[in-house]
């Protein structure tokens, strides 16, 4: 298994191109199952999670061709020869559940394995299932699989989510495009990835209003047609790389970055004393003098501070002046990076969903273990701010969500290299 070796750094300088969003791409890809005509995605990120979704779609009979070095995904679901999403693929990636709504909406039946446990809490899929039931789906759970049927097709209905779920909103939105009549999704997620999905579905002929607000209304249509759609910028990759100059000092321009994707995050950076400036090509981040100030963070659904940037923000707070309180409100058990950061000399106290971080002047390099995707990159950021060498082990998590991280950081002056595993 590969590792990443990071050596503590001075200031960074240069530009980092930001890729298309993993989480948007993982919901746009299953949208191909809604139509018999081709769907082409441009600006796709080159990540192992995208390969997993490709394998899942292919296992259902969809054609997926990668062009331009993986940045274009040409998909066609003319004939589906299977409606079974197998455990062997689904267990690798929770987002696999997103094939359920589209298959059911198009052909009236689907069998999808339950995703199973996950390192960051229980993460059930009950909200996905309840939303589809509200549209007339008949569901049965048997031997770890959801068996779904909608013999006369799905019917529009009112779906009121008891809590905001990105994935459940996506599944319901896709299913509703082909349901008979009108569907209203209340307390819907407002994430940019939902807006991107709605825009793509509209290009395919769907009738949708209200995406980006908490109430989305969908008027079902008989069929969807083909389309070409560029994947929105990855706001989590953007936020992660914006933290690199915040931690090391210097100035980095993140190409393709947009403030509206990361507003709550930028507000916290500003409070910490890190400057963010909009440029023609993206966002320029600079920290010129002294340590950053400690700031408190509460994770919330969009437009709040994203849970997917909590671990990386904690890495910054480890060397801030003062004490910060980070409250994780989306997922239980999402502080597994804390003990690893403590191996590097960080002072962190975790109590339930709250972590109190007292900044130290300098972290010290150490061998550490990546426990999940965002945790692994937080350890890389911490390594850049540490004295000496940090070896981040088990980086396969990292490859699920970050494209060529060592190259992108290396190009702005970071001392980082991949150590090939056996
Ligand atoms: C998506 C993102 C993930 C991000 C998360 C929150 C993808 C592929 N992943 O995950 O990176 O961290 O949004 O921004 O887009 N819940 C239930 N029942 C359900 C579904 C969710 O109780 O059926 C709970 C979850 O356990 C969690 C909360 O709802 O506590 C929010 O989860 P959700 O928004 O659904 O996250 P994902 O869509 O899985």
Tab-separated table of C-alpha atoms and ligand atoms in Angstrom:
chain	number	residue	atom	x	y	z
A	1	UNK	CA	0.000	0.000	0.000
A	2	UNK	CA	1.329	3.457	-0.902
A	3	UNK	CA	2.310	6.085	1.664
A	4	UNK	CA	2.904	9.814	1.348
A	5	UNK	CA	6.051	11.356	2.772
A	6	UNK	CA	5.779	15.034	3.708
A	7	UNK	CA	8.644	17.186	4.934
A	8	UNK	CA	7.882	20.375	6.880
A	9	UNK	CA	7.788	23.353	4.618
A	10	UNK	CA	8.396	27.045	4.254
A	11	UNK	CA	5.974	29.311	2.396
A	12	UNK	CA	4.187	28.041	-0.733
A	13	UNK	CA	3.824	29.971	-3.941
A	14	UNK	CA	2.033	29.302	-7.239
A	15	UNK	CA	-1.204	28.011	-8.697
A	16	UNK	CA	-3.246	24.849	-8.130
A	17	UNK	CA	-5.943	23.794	-10.617
A	18	UNK	CA	-9.092	22.528	-8.901
A	19	UNK	CA	-10.808	19.482	-10.410
A	20	UNK	CA	-14.491	18.744	-10.964
A	21	UNK	CA	-16.360	17.676	-7.841
A	22	UNK	CA	-16.175	14.026	-6.855
A	23	UNK	CA	-19.504	14.191	-5.039
A	24	UNK	CA	-21.236	15.907	-7.964
A	25	UNK	CA	-19.816	13.414	-10.454
A	26	UNK	CA	-20.952	10.483	-8.310
A	27	UNK	CA	-24.560	11.630	-8.575
A	28	UNK	CA	-24.397	12.830	-12.195
A	29	UNK	CA	-23.129	9.427	-13.356
A	30	UNK	CA	-26.189	7.440	-12.159
A	31	UNK	CA	-28.388	10.039	-13.912
A	32	UNK	CA	-27.385	8.241	-17.128
A	33	UNK	CA	-29.672	5.386	-16.018
A	34	UNK	CA	-32.691	7.696	-16.424
A	35	UNK	CA	-32.365	7.930	-20.205
A	36	UNK	CA	-31.801	5.641	-23.174
A	37	UNK	CA	-29.812	8.417	-24.841
A	38	UNK	CA	-26.147	9.239	-24.119
A	39	UNK	CA	-25.085	11.479	-21.223
A	40	UNK	CA	-21.608	12.985	-21.434
A	41	UNK	CA	-19.872	14.598	-18.468
A	42	UNK	CA	-16.903	16.916	-18.931
A	43	UNK	CA	-14.524	18.198	-16.221
A	44	UNK	CA	-14.765	14.823	-14.456
A	45	UNK	CA	-12.190	14.202	-11.713
A	46	UNK	CA	-9.786	11.281	-12.103
A	47	UNK	CA	-10.353	9.343	-8.899
A	48	UNK	CA	-10.784	5.786	-7.756
A	49	UNK	CA	-14.372	6.487	-6.573
A	50	UNK	CA	-15.247	7.445	-10.151
A	51	UNK	CA	-13.785	4.129	-11.329
A	52	UNK	CA	-15.933	2.325	-8.760
A	53	UNK	CA	-19.084	4.078	-10.031
A	54	UNK	CA	-18.001	3.263	-13.605
A	55	UNK	CA	-17.712	-0.424	-12.684
A	56	UNK	CA	-21.126	-0.344	-11.010
A	57	UNK	CA	-22.835	1.244	-14.032
A	58	UNK	CA	-21.104	-1.214	-16.359
A	59	UNK	CA	-22.272	-4.120	-14.204
A	60	UNK	CA	-25.842	-2.942	-14.880
A	61	UNK	CA	-25.239	-2.894	-18.632
A	62	UNK	CA	-24.474	0.805	-19.145
A	63	UNK	CA	-21.628	1.742	-21.465
A	64	UNK	CA	-19.077	4.099	-19.920
A	65	UNK	CA	-16.159	5.317	-22.001
A	66	UNK	CA	-13.464	7.547	-20.507
A	67	UNK	CA	-11.932	10.082	-22.893
A	68	UNK	CA	-9.337	12.849	-22.611
A	69	UNK	CA	-7.341	11.104	-19.930
A	70	UNK	CA	-10.441	10.498	-17.800
A	71	UNK	CA	-11.773	14.047	-17.842
A	72	UNK	CA	-14.678	13.160	-20.117
A	73	UNK	CA	-17.115	10.369	-19.321
A	74	UNK	CA	-19.298	9.314	-22.237
A	75	UNK	CA	-22.130	7.159	-20.913
A	76	UNK	CA	-25.024	5.375	-22.526
A	77	UNK	CA	-27.698	3.279	-20.862
A	78	UNK	CA	-29.620	2.185	-23.926
A	79	UNK	CA	-30.194	-1.306	-22.609
A	80	UNK	CA	-29.823	-2.331	-19.010
A	81	UNK	CA	-29.205	-6.044	-18.733
A	82	UNK	CA	-29.186	-6.128	-14.949
A	83	UNK	CA	-31.053	-4.231	-12.247
A	84	UNK	CA	-28.979	-5.638	-9.403
A	85	UNK	CA	-26.291	-3.522	-7.720
A	86	UNK	CA	-24.106	-6.153	-6.127
A	87	UNK	CA	-22.716	-6.026	-2.590
A	88	UNK	CA	-19.154	-6.478	-3.867
A	89	UNK	CA	-19.234	-3.061	-5.532
A	90	UNK	CA	-21.666	-1.237	-3.226
A	91	UNK	CA	-19.644	-2.037	-0.087
A	92	UNK	CA	-16.693	-0.099	-1.532
A	93	UNK	CA	-18.649	3.131	-1.818
A	94	UNK	CA	-21.841	4.406	-0.171
A	95	UNK	CA	-22.713	6.614	-3.142
A	96	UNK	CA	-23.645	3.364	-4.977
A	97	UNK	CA	-27.114	3.707	-3.421
A	98	UNK	CA	-27.682	6.533	-5.933
A	99	UNK	CA	-28.440	4.005	-8.698
A	100	UNK	CA	-31.609	2.947	-6.860
A	101	UNK	CA	-33.861	5.943	-7.649
A	102	UNK	CA	-32.958	6.164	-11.361
A	103	UNK	CA	-33.357	2.416	-12.100
A	104	UNK	CA	-36.648	2.264	-10.264
A	105	UNK	CA	-37.967	5.372	-12.005
A	106	UNK	CA	-37.036	4.158	-15.449
A	107	UNK	CA	-37.896	0.462	-15.349
A	108	UNK	CA	-40.072	0.038	-12.250
A	109	UNK	CA	-37.736	-2.353	-10.456
A	110	UNK	CA	-34.270	-2.475	-8.863
A	111	UNK	CA	-32.310	-4.501	-6.339
A	112	UNK	CA	-29.502	-2.667	-4.548
A	113	UNK	CA	-27.264	-3.909	-1.781
A	114	UNK	CA	-27.312	-1.909	1.447
A	115	UNK	CA	-23.994	-0.045	1.762
A	116	UNK	CA	-23.151	-1.437	5.192
A	117	UNK	CA	-20.996	0.143	7.873
A	118	UNK	CA	-18.702	3.067	7.397
A	119	UNK	CA	-15.791	4.506	9.332
A	120	UNK	CA	-17.564	7.796	10.073
A	121	UNK	CA	-20.638	6.637	11.952
A	122	UNK	CA	-23.695	4.546	11.256
A	123	UNK	CA	-24.796	6.414	8.082
A	124	UNK	CA	-28.101	4.685	7.332
A	125	UNK	CA	-30.069	4.997	4.064
A	126	UNK	CA	-33.548	5.116	5.614
A	127	UNK	CA	-34.238	8.605	4.229
A	128	UNK	CA	-33.522	7.453	0.662
A	129	UNK	CA	-35.973	4.589	1.107
A	130	UNK	CA	-38.713	6.685	2.754
A	131	UNK	CA	-38.544	9.231	-0.047
A	132	UNK	CA	-39.001	6.539	-2.701
A	133	UNK	CA	-41.887	5.023	-0.700
A	134	UNK	CA	-43.580	8.420	-0.679
A	135	UNK	CA	-43.474	8.159	-4.486
A	136	UNK	CA	-45.260	4.819	-4.421
A	137	UNK	CA	-42.287	2.425	-4.370
A	138	UNK	CA	-42.797	-0.941	-2.699
A	139	UNK	CA	-39.662	-1.894	-0.799
A	140	UNK	CA	-38.549	-5.070	0.873
A	141	UNK	CA	-35.261	-5.663	2.712
A	142	UNK	CA	-33.966	-9.189	2.162
A	143	UNK	CA	-30.518	-10.585	2.945
A	144	UNK	CA	-28.805	-7.212	2.898
A	145	UNK	CA	-30.475	-6.029	-0.302
A	146	UNK	CA	-33.258	-3.503	-0.957
A	147	UNK	CA	-35.756	-5.031	-3.400
A	148	UNK	CA	-37.701	-2.138	-4.921
A	149	UNK	CA	-40.736	-2.244	-7.194
A	150	UNK	CA	-43.059	0.320	-8.699
A	151	UNK	CA	-45.272	-1.782	-10.995
A	152	UNK	CA	-47.286	1.058	-12.514
A	153	UNK	CA	-44.344	3.492	-12.328
A	154	UNK	CA	-43.491	5.997	-9.567
A	155	UNK	CA	-46.061	8.654	-8.682
A	156	UNK	CA	-45.382	12.220	-7.597
A	157	UNK	CA	-45.821	12.952	-3.900
A	158	UNK	CA	-44.722	15.187	-1.072
A	159	UNK	CA	-41.467	14.111	0.551
A	160	UNK	CA	-40.611	15.875	3.778
A	161	UNK	CA	-37.113	14.996	4.983
A	162	UNK	CA	-36.831	14.933	8.806
A	163	UNK	CA	-33.179	15.914	8.461
A	164	UNK	CA	-31.159	17.302	5.594
A	165	UNK	CA	-29.539	14.549	3.533
A	166	UNK	CA	-27.534	15.205	0.387
A	167	UNK	CA	-27.755	11.650	-0.945
A	168	UNK	CA	-31.457	11.163	-0.161
A	169	UNK	CA	-32.276	14.479	-1.874
A	170	UNK	CA	-30.299	13.353	-4.953
A	171	UNK	CA	-31.958	9.937	-5.138
A	172	UNK	CA	-35.444	11.447	-4.742
A	173	UNK	CA	-34.739	14.234	-7.243
A	174	UNK	CA	-33.587	11.793	-9.925
A	175	UNK	CA	-36.510	9.420	-9.306
A	176	UNK	CA	-39.071	12.258	-9.390
A	177	UNK	CA	-38.044	13.385	-12.878
A	178	UNK	CA	-39.821	10.328	-14.367
A	179	UNK	CA	-42.623	9.970	-11.783
A	180	UNK	CA	-46.217	10.691	-12.840
A	181	UNK	CA	-47.318	14.114	-11.625
A	182	UNK	CA	-45.691	16.585	-9.261
A	183	UNK	CA	-43.221	15.823	-6.485
A	184	UNK	CA	-42.294	18.334	-3.797
A	185	UNK	CA	-39.114	17.742	-1.786
A	186	UNK	CA	-39.281	19.641	1.505
A	187	UNK	CA	-36.262	20.266	3.747
A	188	UNK	CA	-34.147	19.309	0.723
A	189	UNK	CA	-30.361	19.652	0.773
A	190	UNK	CA	-29.079	22.877	-0.833
A	191	UNK	CA	-25.511	21.787	-1.655
A	192	UNK	CA	-23.933	22.992	-4.936
A	193	UNK	CA	-23.815	19.332	-6.024
A	194	UNK	CA	-27.656	19.244	-5.886
A	195	UNK	CA	-27.833	22.412	-7.990
A	196	UNK	CA	-25.409	20.850	-10.484
A	197	UNK	CA	-27.511	17.672	-10.677
A	198	UNK	CA	-30.716	19.671	-11.227
A	199	UNK	CA	-29.052	21.679	-13.995
A	200	UNK	CA	-27.902	18.504	-15.739
A	201	UNK	CA	-31.327	16.856	-15.390
A	202	UNK	CA	-32.959	19.973	-16.838
A	203	UNK	CA	-30.657	19.704	-19.880
A	204	UNK	CA	-31.962	16.138	-20.200
A	205	UNK	CA	-35.533	17.471	-20.328
A	206	UNK	CA	-36.545	17.321	-16.649
A	207	UNK	CA	-38.838	19.988	-15.194
A	208	UNK	CA	-37.378	21.160	-11.903
A	209	UNK	CA	-37.737	24.331	-9.842
A	210	UNK	CA	-36.235	25.482	-6.582
A	211	UNK	CA	-32.855	23.687	-6.526
A	212	UNK	CA	-30.492	25.466	-4.141
A	213	UNK	CA	-33.426	26.191	-1.795
A	214	UNK	CA	-34.935	23.815	0.737
A	215	UNK	CA	-38.020	23.141	-1.406
A	216	UNK	CA	-37.593	21.535	-4.809
A	217	UNK	CA	-40.589	20.933	-7.086
A	218	UNK	CA	-40.386	18.405	-9.902
A	219	UNK	CA	-42.971	17.903	-12.612
A	220	UNK	CA	-42.524	14.366	-13.929
A	221	UNK	CA	-42.016	13.810	-17.669
A	222	UNK	CA	-42.409	10.633	-19.767
A	223	UNK	CA	-38.792	10.384	-20.845
A	224	UNK	CA	-35.454	12.150	-20.607
A	225	UNK	CA	-33.056	12.643	-23.490
A	226	UNK	CA	-29.286	12.900	-23.905
A	227	UNK	CA	-27.119	15.846	-22.761
A	228	UNK	CA	-23.581	17.062	-22.170
A	229	UNK	CA	-22.751	18.652	-18.832
A	230	UNK	CA	-19.590	19.988	-17.134
A	231	UNK	CA	-19.119	18.845	-13.515
A	232	UNK	CA	-19.082	21.754	-11.026
A	233	UNK	CA	-15.783	22.653	-9.275
A	234	UNK	CA	-14.925	20.529	-6.233
A	235	UNK	CA	-15.497	22.853	-3.268
A	236	UNK	CA	-13.883	20.389	-0.861
A	237	UNK	CA	-10.711	20.032	-2.916
A	238	UNK	CA	-10.776	23.833	-3.238
A	239	UNK	CA	-11.068	24.360	0.527
A	240	UNK	CA	-8.355	21.776	1.181
A	241	UNK	CA	-5.819	23.448	-1.100
A	242	UNK	CA	-6.777	26.902	0.223
A	243	UNK	CA	-5.623	25.629	3.601
A	244	UNK	CA	-2.135	24.760	2.311
A	245	UNK	CA	-0.847	28.394	2.209
A	246	UNK	CA	-2.871	29.125	5.359
A	247	UNK	CA	-0.811	26.458	7.138
A	248	UNK	CA	2.603	26.975	5.490
A	249	UNK	CA	2.394	30.694	4.764
A	250	UNK	CA	2.853	32.118	1.266
A	251	UNK	CA	0.350	32.732	-1.514
A	252	UNK	CA	-1.513	30.214	-3.681
A	253	UNK	CA	-4.108	30.826	-6.387
A	254	UNK	CA	-6.679	28.040	-6.676
A	255	UNK	CA	-7.724	28.010	-10.329
A	256	UNK	CA	-11.432	27.550	-10.947
A	257	UNK	CA	-12.267	28.415	-7.324
A	258	UNK	CA	-15.517	30.282	-6.677
A	259	UNK	CA	-16.366	32.125	-3.482
A	260	UNK	CA	-20.060	31.105	-3.593
A	261	UNK	CA	-18.981	27.466	-3.201
A	262	UNK	CA	-17.011	28.101	0.005
A	263	UNK	CA	-18.470	31.214	1.624
A	264	UNK	CA	-18.858	29.944	5.209
A	265	UNK	CA	-15.363	28.455	5.044
A	266	UNK	CA	-13.856	31.733	3.744
A	267	UNK	CA	-15.548	33.644	6.549
A	268	UNK	CA	-13.709	31.400	9.074
A	269	UNK	CA	-10.411	31.822	7.213
A	270	UNK	CA	-10.872	35.574	7.336
A	271	UNK	CA	-11.536	35.444	11.097
A	272	UNK	CA	-8.340	33.381	11.466
A	273	UNK	CA	-6.331	36.071	9.665
A	274	UNK	CA	-5.951	34.372	6.283
A	275	UNK	CA	-6.733	36.567	3.283
A	276	UNK	CA	-8.833	35.342	0.329
A	277	UNK	CA	-9.110	37.391	-2.815
A	278	UNK	CA	-11.215	36.724	-5.932
A	279	UNK	CA	-9.170	36.799	-9.127
A	280	UNK	CA	-10.152	36.330	-12.755
A	281	UNK	CA	-8.976	32.719	-12.662
A	282	UNK	CA	-10.114	31.698	-9.187
A	283	UNK	CA	-9.311	32.447	-5.557
A	284	UNK	CA	-5.971	33.664	-4.203
A	285	UNK	CA	-5.177	32.768	-0.608
A	286	UNK	CA	-2.351	34.327	1.397
A	287	UNK	CA	-0.935	34.256	4.873
A	288	UNK	CA	1.944	36.654	5.133
A	289	UNK	CA	2.920	37.139	8.768
A	290	UNK	CA	2.700	35.290	12.044
A	291	UNK	CA	0.478	32.443	13.228
A	292	UNK	CA	-3.218	32.272	12.424
A	293	UNK	CA	-5.760	33.061	15.151
A	294	UNK	CA	-7.849	30.276	16.700
A	295	UNK	CA	-11.474	30.278	15.493
A	296	UNK	CA	-14.466	28.109	16.414
A	297	UNK	CA	-16.146	25.952	13.781
A	298	UNK	CA	-19.568	24.283	13.654
A	299	UNK	CA	-20.271	21.936	10.740
A	300	UNK	CA	-23.701	22.270	9.150
A	301	UNK	CA	-25.480	21.435	5.900
A	302	UNK	CA	-24.776	23.902	3.061
A	303	UNK	CA	-24.519	26.910	3.194
A	304	UNK	CA	-22.903	26.211	6.593
A	305	UNK	CA	-19.315	25.075	7.178
A	306	UNK	CA	-18.903	21.679	5.419
A	307	UNK	CA	-18.208	18.562	7.474
A	308	UNK	CA	-15.866	17.473	4.674
A	309	UNK	CA	-13.498	20.362	5.570
A	310	UNK	CA	-13.597	19.844	9.332
A	311	UNK	CA	-10.515	17.581	9.549
A	312	UNK	CA	-8.438	19.918	7.361
A	313	UNK	CA	-9.529	22.969	9.385
A	314	UNK	CA	-8.520	21.128	12.544
A	315	UNK	CA	-5.016	20.720	11.100
A	316	UNK	CA	-4.827	24.518	10.702
A	317	UNK	CA	-6.130	25.103	14.219
A	318	UNK	CA	-3.403	22.820	15.637
A	319	UNK	CA	-0.856	25.591	15.037
A	320	UNK	CA	-3.143	28.593	15.642
A	321	UNK	CA	-2.664	31.066	18.445
A	322	UNK	CA	-5.244	30.287	21.124
A	323	UNK	CA	-7.922	27.651	21.633
A	324	UNK	CA	-10.615	26.689	19.147
A	325	UNK	CA	-13.711	24.559	19.521
A	326	UNK	CA	-14.774	22.421	16.555
A	327	UNK	CA	-18.276	21.016	16.715
A	328	UNK	CA	-19.223	18.183	14.336
A	329	UNK	CA	-22.973	18.184	13.787
A	330	UNK	CA	-23.360	16.034	10.669
A	331	UNK	CA	-21.609	12.769	11.470
A	332	UNK	CA	-20.932	11.016	14.739
A	333	UNK	CA	-17.412	9.663	15.208
A	334	UNK	CA	-15.743	11.992	12.701
A	335	UNK	CA	-12.706	12.929	14.794
A	336	UNK	CA	-10.534	9.909	14.018
A	337	UNK	CA	-7.829	12.229	12.710
A	338	UNK	CA	-7.514	13.801	16.197
A	339	UNK	CA	-5.423	11.018	17.798
A	340	UNK	CA	-3.194	10.952	14.691
A	341	UNK	CA	-2.672	14.730	14.879
A	342	UNK	CA	-1.852	14.278	18.573
A	343	UNK	CA	0.958	11.907	17.561
A	344	UNK	CA	2.408	14.978	15.859
A	345	UNK	CA	2.261	17.030	19.060
A	346	UNK	CA	-1.188	18.600	18.632
A	347	UNK	CA	-3.179	19.361	21.792
A	348	UNK	CA	-6.724	18.139	21.231
A	349	UNK	CA	-9.471	17.134	23.634
A	350	UNK	CA	-12.400	15.243	22.117
A	351	UNK	CA	-15.738	14.960	23.964
A	352	UNK	CA	-18.550	13.460	21.926
A	353	UNK	CA	-19.122	15.701	18.927
A	354	UNK	CA	-16.812	18.480	20.129
A	355	UNK	CA	-13.044	18.827	19.789
A	356	UNK	CA	-11.136	21.524	21.660
A	357	UNK	CA	-7.822	22.350	20.027
A	358	UNK	CA	-5.121	24.394	21.732
A	359	UNK	CA	-2.669	25.602	19.143
A	360	UNK	CA	1.036	24.820	19.504
A	361	UNK	CA	3.888	26.790	17.961
A	362	UNK	CA	5.045	23.905	15.758
A	363	UNK	CA	3.922	20.327	15.141
A	364	UNK	CA	6.494	17.521	14.914
A	365	UNK	CA	6.651	15.024	12.066
A	366	UNK	CA	5.633	11.433	12.868
A	367	UNK	CA	4.399	8.282	11.145
A	368	UNK	CA	0.581	8.480	11.077
A	369	UNK	CA	-2.331	6.462	9.740
A	370	UNK	CA	-5.030	7.771	7.402
A	371	UNK	CA	-8.458	6.644	8.604
A	372	UNK	CA	-10.718	8.158	5.971
A	373	UNK	CA	-10.581	10.381	2.938
A	374	UNK	CA	-10.653	13.832	4.574
A	375	UNK	CA	-8.627	12.657	7.579
A	376	UNK	CA	-5.793	11.572	5.275
A	377	UNK	CA	-5.466	14.968	3.643
A	378	UNK	CA	-5.630	16.727	7.020
A	379	UNK	CA	-2.553	14.718	8.038
A	380	UNK	CA	-0.756	15.817	4.870
A	381	UNK	CA	-1.572	19.465	5.640
A	382	UNK	CA	-0.374	18.997	9.222
A	383	UNK	CA	2.822	17.395	7.882
A	384	UNK	CA	3.495	20.488	5.790
A	385	UNK	CA	3.361	22.569	8.966
A	386	UNK	CA	5.462	20.160	11.042
A	387	UNK	CA	9.142	20.015	11.826
A	388	UNK	CA	10.786	17.033	10.116
A	389	UNK	CA	9.183	14.162	8.220
A	390	UNK	CA	5.641	12.832	8.371
A	391	UNK	CA	4.808	9.515	6.760
A	392	UNK	CA	1.076	9.168	6.075
A	393	UNK	CA	0.243	5.482	5.746
A	394	UNK	CA	-2.802	3.837	4.127
A	395	UNK	CA	-3.343	6.575	1.563
A	396	UNK	CA	-5.737	4.558	-0.568
A	397	UNK	CA	-8.451	6.674	1.055
A	398	UNK	CA	-6.758	9.742	-0.378
A	399	UNK	CA	-6.872	8.415	-3.938
A	400	UNK	CA	-10.650	8.059	-3.616
A	401	UNK	CA	-11.043	11.811	-3.458
A	402	UNK	CA	-7.923	13.749	-4.442
A	403	UNK	CA	-6.461	13.828	-7.925
A	404	UNK	CA	-2.630	13.833	-8.026
A	405	UNK	CA	-2.308	15.509	-4.640
A	406	UNK	CA	1.494	15.209	-4.464
A	407	UNK	CA	1.873	16.789	-7.908
A	408	UNK	CA	-0.514	19.657	-7.157
A	409	UNK	CA	1.136	20.492	-3.826
A	410	UNK	CA	4.639	19.808	-5.183
A	411	UNK	CA	4.089	22.377	-7.937
A	412	UNK	CA	3.606	25.150	-5.373
A	413	UNK	CA	6.768	24.216	-3.489
A	414	UNK	CA	5.612	21.602	-0.976
A	415	UNK	CA	8.065	18.837	-0.163
A	416	UNK	CA	5.875	15.816	-0.701
A	417	UNK	CA	6.367	12.458	-2.387
A	418	UNK	CA	4.562	9.170	-2.832
A	419	UNK	CA	6.312	6.103	-1.503
A	420	UNK	CA	5.186	3.070	-3.499
A	421	UNK	CA	3.979	0.208	-1.342
A	422	UNK	CA	4.711	-3.436	-1.938
B	1	LIG	C1	-22.683	13.396	1.212
B	1	LIG	C2	-21.261	13.453	0.704
B	1	LIG	C3	-20.283	13.442	1.875
B	1	LIG	C4	-20.610	14.539	2.854
B	1	LIG	C5	-22.085	14.476	3.262
B	1	LIG	C6	-22.518	15.649	4.143
B	1	LIG	C7	-21.414	12.290	-1.429
B	1	LIG	C8	-21.036	11.106	-2.229
B	1	LIG	N1	-21.017	12.294	-0.157
B	1	LIG	O1	-22.830	12.149	1.883
B	1	LIG	O2	-18.956	13.612	1.365
B	1	LIG	O3	-19.823	14.379	4.023
B	1	LIG	O4	-22.922	14.484	2.085
B	1	LIG	O5	-22.260	16.855	3.506
B	1	LIG	O6	-21.997	13.227	-1.924
B	1	LIG	N2	-28.667	10.147	7.205
B	1	LIG	C9	-29.645	9.335	7.744
B	1	LIG	N3	-30.393	8.567	6.902
B	1	LIG	C10	-30.199	8.572	5.544
B	1	LIG	C11	-29.205	9.401	5.013
B	1	LIG	C12	-28.457	10.176	5.860
B	1	LIG	O7	-29.850	9.307	8.966
B	1	LIG	O8	-30.914	7.855	4.834
B	1	LIG	C13	-27.839	10.998	8.104
B	1	LIG	C14	-26.354	10.664	8.028
B	1	LIG	O9	-26.024	9.617	8.903
B	1	LIG	C15	-25.745	11.981	8.437
B	1	LIG	C16	-26.707	13.017	7.853
B	1	LIG	O10	-27.922	12.311	7.618
B	1	LIG	O11	-25.721	12.105	9.836
B	1	LIG	C17	-26.257	13.669	6.565
B	1	LIG	O12	-25.858	12.672	5.634
B	1	LIG	P1	-26.007	12.857	4.052
B	1	LIG	O13	-26.197	14.313	3.752
B	1	LIG	O14	-27.023	11.907	3.550
B	1	LIG	O15	-24.598	12.397	3.543
B	1	LIG	P2	-24.266	11.584	2.223
B	1	LIG	O16	-25.214	11.962	1.147
B	1	LIG	O17	-24.101	10.150	2.562
